[in-house]
PDB file of C-alpha atoms in Angstrom:
ATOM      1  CA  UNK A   1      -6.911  14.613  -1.392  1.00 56.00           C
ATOM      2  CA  UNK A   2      -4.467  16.344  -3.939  1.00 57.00           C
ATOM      3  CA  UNK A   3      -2.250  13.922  -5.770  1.00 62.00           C
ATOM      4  CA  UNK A   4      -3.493  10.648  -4.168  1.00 80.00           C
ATOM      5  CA  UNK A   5      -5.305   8.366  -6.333  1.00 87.00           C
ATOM      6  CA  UNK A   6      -8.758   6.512  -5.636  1.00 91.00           C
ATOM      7  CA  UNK A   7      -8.775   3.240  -7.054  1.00 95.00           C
ATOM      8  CA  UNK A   8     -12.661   2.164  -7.263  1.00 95.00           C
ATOM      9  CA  UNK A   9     -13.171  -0.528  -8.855  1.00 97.00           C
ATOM     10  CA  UNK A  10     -11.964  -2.334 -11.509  1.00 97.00           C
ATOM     11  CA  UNK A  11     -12.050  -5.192 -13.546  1.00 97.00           C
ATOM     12  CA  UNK A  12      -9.597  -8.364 -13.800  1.00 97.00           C
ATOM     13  CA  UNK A  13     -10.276 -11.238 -15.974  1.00 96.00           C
ATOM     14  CA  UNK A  14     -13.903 -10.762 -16.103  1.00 96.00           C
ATOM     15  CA  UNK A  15     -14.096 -10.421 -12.646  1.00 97.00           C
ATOM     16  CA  UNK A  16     -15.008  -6.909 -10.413  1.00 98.00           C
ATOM     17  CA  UNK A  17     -12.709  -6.139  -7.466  1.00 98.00           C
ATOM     18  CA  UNK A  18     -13.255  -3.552  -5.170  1.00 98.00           C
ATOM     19  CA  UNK A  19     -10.531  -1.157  -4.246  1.00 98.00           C
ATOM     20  CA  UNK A  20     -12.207   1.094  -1.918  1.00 97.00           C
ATOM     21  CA  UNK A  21     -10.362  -0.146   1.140  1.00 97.00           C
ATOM     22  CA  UNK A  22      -7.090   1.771  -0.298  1.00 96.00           C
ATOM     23  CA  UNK A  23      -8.561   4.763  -0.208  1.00 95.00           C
ATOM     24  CA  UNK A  24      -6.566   7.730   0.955  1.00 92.00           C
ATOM     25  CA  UNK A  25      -6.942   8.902   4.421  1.00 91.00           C
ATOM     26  CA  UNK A  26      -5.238  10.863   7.234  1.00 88.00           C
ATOM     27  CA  UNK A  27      -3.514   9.805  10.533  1.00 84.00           C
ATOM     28  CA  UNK A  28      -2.450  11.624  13.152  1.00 81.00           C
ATOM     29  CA  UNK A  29       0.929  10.338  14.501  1.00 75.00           C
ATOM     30  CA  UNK A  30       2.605  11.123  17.721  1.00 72.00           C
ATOM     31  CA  UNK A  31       6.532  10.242  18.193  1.00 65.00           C
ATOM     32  CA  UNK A  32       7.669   9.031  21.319  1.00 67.00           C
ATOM     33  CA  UNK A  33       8.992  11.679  23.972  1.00 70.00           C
ATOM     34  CA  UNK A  34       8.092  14.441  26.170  1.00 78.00           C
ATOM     35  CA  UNK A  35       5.615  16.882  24.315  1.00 80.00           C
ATOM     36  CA  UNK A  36       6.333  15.509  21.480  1.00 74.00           C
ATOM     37  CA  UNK A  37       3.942  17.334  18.492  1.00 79.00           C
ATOM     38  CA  UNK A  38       0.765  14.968  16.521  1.00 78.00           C
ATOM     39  CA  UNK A  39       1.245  15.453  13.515  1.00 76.00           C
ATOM     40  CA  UNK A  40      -1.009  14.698  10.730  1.00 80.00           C
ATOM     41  CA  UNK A  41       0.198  12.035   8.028  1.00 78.00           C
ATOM     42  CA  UNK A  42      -1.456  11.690   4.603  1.00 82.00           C
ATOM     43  CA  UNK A  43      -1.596   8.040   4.289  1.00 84.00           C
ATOM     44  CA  UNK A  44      -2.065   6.414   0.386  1.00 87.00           C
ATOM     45  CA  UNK A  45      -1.476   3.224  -1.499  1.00 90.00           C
ATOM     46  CA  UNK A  46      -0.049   2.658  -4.469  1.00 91.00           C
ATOM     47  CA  UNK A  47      -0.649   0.173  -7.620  1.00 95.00           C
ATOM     48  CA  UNK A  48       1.950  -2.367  -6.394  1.00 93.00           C
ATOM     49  CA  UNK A  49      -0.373  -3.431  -3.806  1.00 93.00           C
ATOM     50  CA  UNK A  50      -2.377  -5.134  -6.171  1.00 97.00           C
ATOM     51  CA  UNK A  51      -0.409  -5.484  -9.347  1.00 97.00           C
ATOM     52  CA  UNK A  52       2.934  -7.541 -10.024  1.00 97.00           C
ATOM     53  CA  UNK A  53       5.328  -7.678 -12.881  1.00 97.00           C
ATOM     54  CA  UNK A  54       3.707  -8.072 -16.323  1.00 97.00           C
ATOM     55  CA  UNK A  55       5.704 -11.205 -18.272  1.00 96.00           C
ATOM     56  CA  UNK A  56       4.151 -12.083 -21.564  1.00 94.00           C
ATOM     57  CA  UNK A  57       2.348 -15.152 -20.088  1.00 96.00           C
ATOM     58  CA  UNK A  58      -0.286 -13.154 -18.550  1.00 97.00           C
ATOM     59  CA  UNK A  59      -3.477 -12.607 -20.054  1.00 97.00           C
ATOM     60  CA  UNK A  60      -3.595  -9.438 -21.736  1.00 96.00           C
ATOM     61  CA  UNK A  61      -7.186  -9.014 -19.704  1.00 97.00           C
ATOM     62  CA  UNK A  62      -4.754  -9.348 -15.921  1.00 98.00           C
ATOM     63  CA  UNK A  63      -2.807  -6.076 -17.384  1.00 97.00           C
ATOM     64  CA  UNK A  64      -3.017  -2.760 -15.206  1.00 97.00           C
ATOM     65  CA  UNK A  65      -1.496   0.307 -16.493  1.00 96.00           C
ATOM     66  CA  UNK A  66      -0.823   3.323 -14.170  1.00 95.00           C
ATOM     67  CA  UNK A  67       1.166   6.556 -15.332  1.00 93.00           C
ATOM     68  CA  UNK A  68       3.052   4.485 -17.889  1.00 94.00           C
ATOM     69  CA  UNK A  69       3.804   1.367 -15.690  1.00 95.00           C
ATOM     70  CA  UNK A  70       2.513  -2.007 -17.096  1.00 96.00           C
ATOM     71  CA  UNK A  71       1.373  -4.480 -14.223  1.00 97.00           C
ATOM     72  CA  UNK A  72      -0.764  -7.239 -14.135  1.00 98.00           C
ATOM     73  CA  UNK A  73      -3.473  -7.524 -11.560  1.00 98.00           C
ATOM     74  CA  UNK A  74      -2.177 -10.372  -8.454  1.00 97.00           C
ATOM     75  CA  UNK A  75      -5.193 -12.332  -6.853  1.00 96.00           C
ATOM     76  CA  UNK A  76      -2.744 -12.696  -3.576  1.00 94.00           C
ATOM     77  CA  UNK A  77      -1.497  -9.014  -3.521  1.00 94.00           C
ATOM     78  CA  UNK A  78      -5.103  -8.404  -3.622  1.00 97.00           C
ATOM     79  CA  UNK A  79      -5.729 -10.190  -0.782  1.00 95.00           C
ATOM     80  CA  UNK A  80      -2.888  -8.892   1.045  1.00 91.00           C
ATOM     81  CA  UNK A  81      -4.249  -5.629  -0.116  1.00 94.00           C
ATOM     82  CA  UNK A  82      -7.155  -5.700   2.561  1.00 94.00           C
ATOM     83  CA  UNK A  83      -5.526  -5.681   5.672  1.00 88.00           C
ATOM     84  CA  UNK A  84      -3.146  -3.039   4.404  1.00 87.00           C
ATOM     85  CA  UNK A  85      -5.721   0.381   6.054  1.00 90.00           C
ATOM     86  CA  UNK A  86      -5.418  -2.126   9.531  1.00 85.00           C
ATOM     87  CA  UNK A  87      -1.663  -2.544   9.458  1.00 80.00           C
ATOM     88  CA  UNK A  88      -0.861   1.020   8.712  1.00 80.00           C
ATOM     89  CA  UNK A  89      -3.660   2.333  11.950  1.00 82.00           C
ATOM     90  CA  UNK A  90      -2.647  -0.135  14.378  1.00 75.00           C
ATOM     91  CA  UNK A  91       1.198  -0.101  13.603  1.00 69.00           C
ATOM     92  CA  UNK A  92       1.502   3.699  13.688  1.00 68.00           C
ATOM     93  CA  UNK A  93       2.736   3.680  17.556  1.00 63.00           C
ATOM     94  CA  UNK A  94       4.493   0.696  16.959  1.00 57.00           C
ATOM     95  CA  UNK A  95       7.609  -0.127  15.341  1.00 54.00           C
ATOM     96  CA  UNK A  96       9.067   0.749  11.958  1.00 54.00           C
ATOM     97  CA  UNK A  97      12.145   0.867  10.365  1.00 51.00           C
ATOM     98  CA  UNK A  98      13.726   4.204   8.732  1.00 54.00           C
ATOM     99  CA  UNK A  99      16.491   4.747   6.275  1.00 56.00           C
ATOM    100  CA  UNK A 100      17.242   7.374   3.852  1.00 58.00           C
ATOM    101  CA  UNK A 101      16.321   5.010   0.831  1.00 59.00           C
ATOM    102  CA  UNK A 102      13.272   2.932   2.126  1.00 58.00           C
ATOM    103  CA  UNK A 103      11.048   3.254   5.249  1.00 57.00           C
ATOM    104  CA  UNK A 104       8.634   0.223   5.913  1.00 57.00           C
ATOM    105  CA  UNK A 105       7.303  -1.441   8.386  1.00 57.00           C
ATOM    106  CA  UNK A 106       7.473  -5.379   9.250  1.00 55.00           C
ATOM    107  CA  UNK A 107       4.411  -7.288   9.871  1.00 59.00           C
ATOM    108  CA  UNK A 108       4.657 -10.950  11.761  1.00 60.00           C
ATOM    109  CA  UNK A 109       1.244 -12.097  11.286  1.00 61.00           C
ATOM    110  CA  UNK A 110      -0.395 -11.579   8.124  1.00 63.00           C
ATOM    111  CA  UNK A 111      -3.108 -14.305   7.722  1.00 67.00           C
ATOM    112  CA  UNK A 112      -2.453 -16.231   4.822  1.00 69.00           C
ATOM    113  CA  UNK A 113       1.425 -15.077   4.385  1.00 66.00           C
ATOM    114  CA  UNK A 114       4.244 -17.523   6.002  1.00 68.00           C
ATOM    115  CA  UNK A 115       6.924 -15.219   7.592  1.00 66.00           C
ATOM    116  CA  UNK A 116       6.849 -11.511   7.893  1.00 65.00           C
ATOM    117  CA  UNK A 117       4.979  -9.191   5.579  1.00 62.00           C
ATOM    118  CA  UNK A 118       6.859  -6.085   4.968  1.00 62.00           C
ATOM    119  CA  UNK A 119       4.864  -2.744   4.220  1.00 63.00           C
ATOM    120  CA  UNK A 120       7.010  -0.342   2.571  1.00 62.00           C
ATOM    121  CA  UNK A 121       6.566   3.605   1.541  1.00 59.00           C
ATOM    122  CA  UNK A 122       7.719   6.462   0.685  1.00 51.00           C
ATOM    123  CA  UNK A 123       7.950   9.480   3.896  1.00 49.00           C
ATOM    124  CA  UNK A 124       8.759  12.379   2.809  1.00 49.00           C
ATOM    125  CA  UNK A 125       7.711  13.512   6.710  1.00 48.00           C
ATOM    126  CA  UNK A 126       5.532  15.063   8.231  1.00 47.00           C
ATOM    127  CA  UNK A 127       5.373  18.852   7.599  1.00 46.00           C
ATOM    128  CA  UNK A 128       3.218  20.364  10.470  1.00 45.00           C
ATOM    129  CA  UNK A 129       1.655  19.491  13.678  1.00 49.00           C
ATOM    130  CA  UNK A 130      -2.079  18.927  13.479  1.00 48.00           C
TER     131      UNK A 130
END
């Protein structure tokens, strides 16, 4: 898919993590309302899913670099990471929360996260009906 990135797998600290479940993939999306159109919605994931803030504590091996932006790889964003493909699919009738700044979605039960786990992105909307 042009412009989305596949992140494979790569390795943290000596250790191999699989990225594969942020592939890119599409979603068709109908609004609410009478004949409303589907339209089809190119879903992706960014680095911050898995990366956080570099500081110069980390281990130089933890660094990520993406386009210019220096991360370090996050064992719990990771995590988080995996049920990302599941929230976006099962939440895309549900409810989200638009502005003209961020769009995102909140989340109440994320194992492993106490309180609400908010997925943001970036919409730049849909452009045609499937």
């Amino acid at each position: 898919m042009r412009g989305c990135v596949s992140w494979g797998k790569k390795t943290f600290g000596g250790v191999e993590y699989d990225l594969d479940h942020l592939e890119p993939f599409t979603l068709n999306v109908t609004p609410k309302g009478d004949a409303a159109p589907t339209f089809k919605v190119l879903v992706s994931f960014g680095h911050h899913t898995f990366t956080r803030e570099f500081n110069d504590q980390d281990p130089v091996e933890m660094k990520f670099t993406h386009n210019g932006d220096e991360r370090c790889f996050c064992n719990d964003r990771y995590g988080h990471s995996l049920f990302l493909p599941g929230i976006v699919t099962s939440h895309a009738a549900g409810r989200a929360y638009f502005s003209q700044k961020r769009n995102y979605l909140l989340v109440e039960n994320l194992p492993g996260v106490v309180g609400p786990y908010v997925v943001f992105s970036i919409l730049n909307g849909p452009k045609s009906p499937t």
